[in-house]
Structure formats: C-alpha cells, structure tokens
mmCIF file of C-alpha atoms in Angstrom:
data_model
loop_
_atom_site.group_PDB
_atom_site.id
_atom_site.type_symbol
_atom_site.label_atom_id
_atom_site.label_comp_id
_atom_site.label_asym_id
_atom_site.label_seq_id
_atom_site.Cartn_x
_atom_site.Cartn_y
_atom_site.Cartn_z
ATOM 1 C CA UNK A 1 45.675 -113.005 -42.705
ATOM 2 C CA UNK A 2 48.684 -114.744 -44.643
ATOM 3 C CA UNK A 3 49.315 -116.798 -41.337
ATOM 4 C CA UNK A 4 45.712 -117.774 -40.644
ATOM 5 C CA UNK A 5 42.930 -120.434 -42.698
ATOM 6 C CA UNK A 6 42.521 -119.237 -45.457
ATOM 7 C CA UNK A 7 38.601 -120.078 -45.685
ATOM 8 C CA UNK A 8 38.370 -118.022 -42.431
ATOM 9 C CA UNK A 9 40.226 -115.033 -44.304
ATOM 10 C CA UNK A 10 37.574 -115.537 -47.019
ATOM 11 C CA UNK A 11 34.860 -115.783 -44.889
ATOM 12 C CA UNK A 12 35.479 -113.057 -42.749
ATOM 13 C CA UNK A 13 37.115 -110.436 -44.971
ATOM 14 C CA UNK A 14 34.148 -109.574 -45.811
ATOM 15 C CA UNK A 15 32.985 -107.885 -42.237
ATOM 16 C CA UNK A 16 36.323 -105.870 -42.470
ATOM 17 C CA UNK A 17 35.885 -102.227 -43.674
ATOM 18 C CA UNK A 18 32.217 -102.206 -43.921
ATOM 19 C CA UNK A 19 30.008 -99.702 -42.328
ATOM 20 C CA UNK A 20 27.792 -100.957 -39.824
ATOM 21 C CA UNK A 21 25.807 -97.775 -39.449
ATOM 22 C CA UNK A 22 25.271 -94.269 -41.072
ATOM 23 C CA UNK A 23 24.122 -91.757 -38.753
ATOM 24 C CA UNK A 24 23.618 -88.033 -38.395
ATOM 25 C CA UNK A 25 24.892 -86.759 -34.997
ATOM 26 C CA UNK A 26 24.363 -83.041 -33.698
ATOM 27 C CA UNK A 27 27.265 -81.248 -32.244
ATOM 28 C CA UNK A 28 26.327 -82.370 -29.074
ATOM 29 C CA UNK A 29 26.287 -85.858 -29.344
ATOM 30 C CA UNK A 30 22.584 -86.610 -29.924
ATOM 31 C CA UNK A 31 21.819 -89.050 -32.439
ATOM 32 C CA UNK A 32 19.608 -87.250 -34.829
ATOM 33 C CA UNK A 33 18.623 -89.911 -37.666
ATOM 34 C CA UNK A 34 20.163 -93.281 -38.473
ATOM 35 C CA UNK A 35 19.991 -93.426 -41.705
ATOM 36 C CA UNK A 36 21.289 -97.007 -41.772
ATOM 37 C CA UNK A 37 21.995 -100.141 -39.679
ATOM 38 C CA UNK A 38 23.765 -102.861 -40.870
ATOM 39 C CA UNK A 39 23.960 -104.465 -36.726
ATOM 40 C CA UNK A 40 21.076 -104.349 -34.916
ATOM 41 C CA UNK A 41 17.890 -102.382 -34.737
ATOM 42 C CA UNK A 42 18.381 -98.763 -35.481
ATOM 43 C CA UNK A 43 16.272 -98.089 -32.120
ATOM 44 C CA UNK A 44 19.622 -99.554 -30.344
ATOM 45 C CA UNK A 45 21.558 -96.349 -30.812
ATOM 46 C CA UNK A 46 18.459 -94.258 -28.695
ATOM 47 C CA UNK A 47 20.257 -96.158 -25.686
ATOM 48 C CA UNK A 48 23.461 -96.698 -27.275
ATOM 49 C CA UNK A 49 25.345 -93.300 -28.059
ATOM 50 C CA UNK A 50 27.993 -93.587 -30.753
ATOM 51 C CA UNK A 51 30.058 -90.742 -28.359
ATOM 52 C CA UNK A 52 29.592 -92.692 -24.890
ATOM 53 C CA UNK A 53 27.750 -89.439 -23.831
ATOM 54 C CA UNK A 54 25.896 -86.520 -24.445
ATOM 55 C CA UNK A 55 27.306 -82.646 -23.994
ATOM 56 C CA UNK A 56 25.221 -79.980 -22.478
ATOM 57 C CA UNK A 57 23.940 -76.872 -24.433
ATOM 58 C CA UNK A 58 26.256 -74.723 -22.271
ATOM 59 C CA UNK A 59 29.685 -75.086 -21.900
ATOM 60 C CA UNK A 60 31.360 -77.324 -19.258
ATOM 61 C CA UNK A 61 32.108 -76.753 -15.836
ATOM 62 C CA UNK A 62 33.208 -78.622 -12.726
ATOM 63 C CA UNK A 63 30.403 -79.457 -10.904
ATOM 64 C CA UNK A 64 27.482 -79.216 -13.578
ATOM 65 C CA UNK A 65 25.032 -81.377 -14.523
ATOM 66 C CA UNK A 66 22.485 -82.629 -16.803
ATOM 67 C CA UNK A 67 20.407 -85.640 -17.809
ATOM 68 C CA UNK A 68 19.799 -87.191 -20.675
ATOM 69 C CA UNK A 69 15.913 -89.323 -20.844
ATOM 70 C CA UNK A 70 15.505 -91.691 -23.368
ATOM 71 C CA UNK A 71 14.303 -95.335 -23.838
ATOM 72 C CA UNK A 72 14.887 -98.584 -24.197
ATOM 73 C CA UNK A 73 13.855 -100.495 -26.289
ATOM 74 C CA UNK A 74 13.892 -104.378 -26.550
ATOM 75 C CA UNK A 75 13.204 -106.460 -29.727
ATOM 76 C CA UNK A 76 10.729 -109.203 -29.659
ATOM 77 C CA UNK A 77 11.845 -112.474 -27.726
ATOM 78 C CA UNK A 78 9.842 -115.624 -28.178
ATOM 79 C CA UNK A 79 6.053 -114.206 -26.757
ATOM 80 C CA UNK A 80 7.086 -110.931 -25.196
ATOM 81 C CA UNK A 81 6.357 -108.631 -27.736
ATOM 82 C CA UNK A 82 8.331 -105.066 -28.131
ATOM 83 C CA UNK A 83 9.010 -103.138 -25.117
ATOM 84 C CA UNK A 84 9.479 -99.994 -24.144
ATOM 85 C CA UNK A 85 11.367 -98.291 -20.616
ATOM 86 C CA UNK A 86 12.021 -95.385 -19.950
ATOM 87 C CA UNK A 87 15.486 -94.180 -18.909
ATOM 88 C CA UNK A 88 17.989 -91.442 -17.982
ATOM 89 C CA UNK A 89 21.678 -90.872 -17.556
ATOM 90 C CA UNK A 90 22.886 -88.523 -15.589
ATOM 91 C CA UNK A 91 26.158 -86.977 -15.864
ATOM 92 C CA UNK A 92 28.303 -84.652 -13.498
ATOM 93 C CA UNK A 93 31.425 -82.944 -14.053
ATOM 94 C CA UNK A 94 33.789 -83.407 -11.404
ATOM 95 C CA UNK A 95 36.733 -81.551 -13.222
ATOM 96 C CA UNK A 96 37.107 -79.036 -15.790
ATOM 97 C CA UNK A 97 40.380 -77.793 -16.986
ATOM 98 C CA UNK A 98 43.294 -77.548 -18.643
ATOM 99 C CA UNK A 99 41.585 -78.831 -22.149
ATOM 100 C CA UNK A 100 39.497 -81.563 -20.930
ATOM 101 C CA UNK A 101 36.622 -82.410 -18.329
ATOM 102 C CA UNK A 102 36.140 -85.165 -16.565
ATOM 103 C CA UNK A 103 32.884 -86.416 -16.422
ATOM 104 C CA UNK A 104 30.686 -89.174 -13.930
ATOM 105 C CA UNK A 105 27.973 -90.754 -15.402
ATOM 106 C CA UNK A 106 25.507 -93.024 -13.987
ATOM 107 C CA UNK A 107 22.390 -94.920 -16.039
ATOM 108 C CA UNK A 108 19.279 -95.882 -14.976
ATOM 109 C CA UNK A 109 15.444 -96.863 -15.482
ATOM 110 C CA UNK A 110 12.613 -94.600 -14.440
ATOM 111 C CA UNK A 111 10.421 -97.729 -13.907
ATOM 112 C CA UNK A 112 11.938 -101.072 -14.016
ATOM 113 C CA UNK A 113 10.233 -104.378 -14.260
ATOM 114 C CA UNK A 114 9.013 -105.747 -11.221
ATOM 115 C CA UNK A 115 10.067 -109.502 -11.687
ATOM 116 C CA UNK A 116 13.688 -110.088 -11.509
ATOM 117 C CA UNK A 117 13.784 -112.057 -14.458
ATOM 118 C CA UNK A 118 12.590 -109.229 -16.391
ATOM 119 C CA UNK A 119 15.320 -107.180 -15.343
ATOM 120 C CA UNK A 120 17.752 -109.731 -16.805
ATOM 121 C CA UNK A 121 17.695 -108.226 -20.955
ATOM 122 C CA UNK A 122 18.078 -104.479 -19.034
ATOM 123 C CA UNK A 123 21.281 -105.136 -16.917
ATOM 124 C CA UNK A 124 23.441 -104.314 -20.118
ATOM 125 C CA UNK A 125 22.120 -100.836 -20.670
ATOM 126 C CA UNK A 126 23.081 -99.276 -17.524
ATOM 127 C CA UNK A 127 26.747 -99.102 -17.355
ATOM 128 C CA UNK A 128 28.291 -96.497 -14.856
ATOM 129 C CA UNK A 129 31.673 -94.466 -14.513
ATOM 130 C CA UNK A 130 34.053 -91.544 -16.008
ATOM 131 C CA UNK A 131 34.028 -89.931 -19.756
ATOM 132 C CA UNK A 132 36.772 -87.629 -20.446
ATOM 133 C CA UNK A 133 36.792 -85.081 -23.208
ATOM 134 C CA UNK A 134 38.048 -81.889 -24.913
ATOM 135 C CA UNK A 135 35.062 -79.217 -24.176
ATOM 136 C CA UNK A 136 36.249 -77.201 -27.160
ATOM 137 C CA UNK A 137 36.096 -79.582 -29.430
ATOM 138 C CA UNK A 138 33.692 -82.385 -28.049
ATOM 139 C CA UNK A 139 36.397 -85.392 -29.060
ATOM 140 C CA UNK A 140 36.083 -87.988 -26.389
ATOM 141 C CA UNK A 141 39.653 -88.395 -24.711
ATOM 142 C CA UNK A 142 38.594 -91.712 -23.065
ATOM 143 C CA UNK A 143 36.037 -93.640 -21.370
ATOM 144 C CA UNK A 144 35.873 -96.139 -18.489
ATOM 145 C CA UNK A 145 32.674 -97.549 -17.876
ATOM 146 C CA UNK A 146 31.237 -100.369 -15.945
ATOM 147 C CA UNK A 147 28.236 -102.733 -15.205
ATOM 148 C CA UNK A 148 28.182 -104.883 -11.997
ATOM 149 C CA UNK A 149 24.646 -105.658 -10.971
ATOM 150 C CA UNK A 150 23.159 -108.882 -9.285
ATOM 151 C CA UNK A 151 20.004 -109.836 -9.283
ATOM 152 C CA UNK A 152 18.574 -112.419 -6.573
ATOM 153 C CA UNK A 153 15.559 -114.615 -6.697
ATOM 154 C CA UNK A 154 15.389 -114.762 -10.823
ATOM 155 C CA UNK A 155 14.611 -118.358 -11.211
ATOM 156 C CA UNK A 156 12.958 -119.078 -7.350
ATOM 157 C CA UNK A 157 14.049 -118.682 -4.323
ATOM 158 C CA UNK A 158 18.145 -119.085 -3.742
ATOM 159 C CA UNK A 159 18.963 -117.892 -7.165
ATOM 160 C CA UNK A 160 21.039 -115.619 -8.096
ATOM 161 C CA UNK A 161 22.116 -113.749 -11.673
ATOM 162 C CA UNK A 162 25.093 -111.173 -12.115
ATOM 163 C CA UNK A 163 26.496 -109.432 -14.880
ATOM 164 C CA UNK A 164 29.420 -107.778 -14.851
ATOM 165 C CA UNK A 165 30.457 -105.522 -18.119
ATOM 166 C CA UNK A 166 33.929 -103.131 -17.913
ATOM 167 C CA UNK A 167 34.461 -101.085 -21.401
ATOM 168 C CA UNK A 168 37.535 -98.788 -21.646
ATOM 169 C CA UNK A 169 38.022 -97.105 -24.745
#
C-alpha cells in the first residue's frame, strides 16, 4: 500500500478484511444455512462448497464412493427468468493412507439444456479433478481442479465456444 495510489489504497481498503459470507457448515462439509452473503446470491454456495467437497458419513477408504445431488441455480439475465438444474458430483477415492486420501471428483448435470447456447452460463460449475485431505480431521490438504469444455454450434453453424478454468489451492 505505501508504494501504490493512494486513492486506490482508499478505495480498495475497504474490501480487505471483510467477510464476504457467514455460514454454518456440518462436519461433513455440507453447507447447512448461510446466514449471510456479502458476494453473490446465497443460492451460489448450493453449487459452490466453501470445502471444494463433501465427506461421506463413513469413514474413507480407497476405492469408495459417493455422490453429492444438488442444483444450480442461475440468477435472472435480461428475459430468462431464474433457473433451476439439477446436478451431482461424484467423488472416488483412489488412495487412502498414511493421514490423507486422495480423492477424484467429477461434476455434472442430470439434464442439461438442449441448445448450446444455454449451456454457456453452466460450463463454470462443473470443474473436474483431485481433492486431498486429512480423513481424521476433514482439513483439505489441497485441491486441483479443472474445467475444459467446448461447445460447438452456439451462435450457428461453424461456431465454436470453450472455457477453460484450472483452480489449485
């Protein structure tokens, strides 16, 4: 800050150290209330898990898995009015051991839109790839997740959308 504008320190100072939500999350992950949101809708953290992923009611193990349904939901955008699709992530745990377990996951919709360009506002809610974590104590070691999806024929024939998304954490 000393070394930058100082009408940008002033300005923005005031996004650093605030909460931007409040939430009440069960001991396996699951968002259970938001109690506030300061960035976004609070509906955003049904899709978006403040832990990357949710742990399953029995303990760990390589080669288990589980699912996780939920929805997604999308604001209001010019006419389309709110909308609603139903998802699930599915996770599998390839390794377990030695105080952490590695786990695949892999997001999808039950029913996606039809039209391509309706698939467009979805693309960023289905990342893919590995979550690692402490089973006995459910702290998230790291994560490296991914989207790379294409979509052809969005705006006519011969066109073509991708998006591309890589989160590490």
């Amino acid at each position: 800050p000393a070394a930058s504008n100082p009408q940008m320190v002033e300005q923005l100072s005031k996004y650093v150290g605030q909460p931007l939500a409040l939430l009440r999350v069960d001991s396996k992950g699951r968002v259970v209330e938001v109690k506030q949101s300061q960035f976004g809708p609070e509906s955003r953290f049904e899709s978006e898990l403040p832990f990357i992923l949710v742990l399953p009611d029995n303990p760990t193990g390589q080669g288990q898995m589980w699912e996780r349904n939920y929805a997604v939901t999308l604001e209001p955008q010019g006419d389309k009015p709110l909308q609603k699709f139903d998802a699930v992530q599915k996770y599998v745990c390839q390794k377990a051991g030695d105080g952490t377990a590695t786990v695949r996951l892999t997001t999808g919709l039950k029913s996606p839109p039809e039209a391509a360009a309706d698939q467009m506002p979805l693309l960023d809610v289905q990342p893919e790839g590995e979550v690692v974590f402490d089973p006995e104590t459910g702290r998230l070691r790291s994560a490296r997740l991914k989207i790379d999806r294409e979509l052809t024929g969005h705006e006519g024939e011969g066109s073509t959308y991708r998006f591309q998304s890589t989160y590490t954490e």
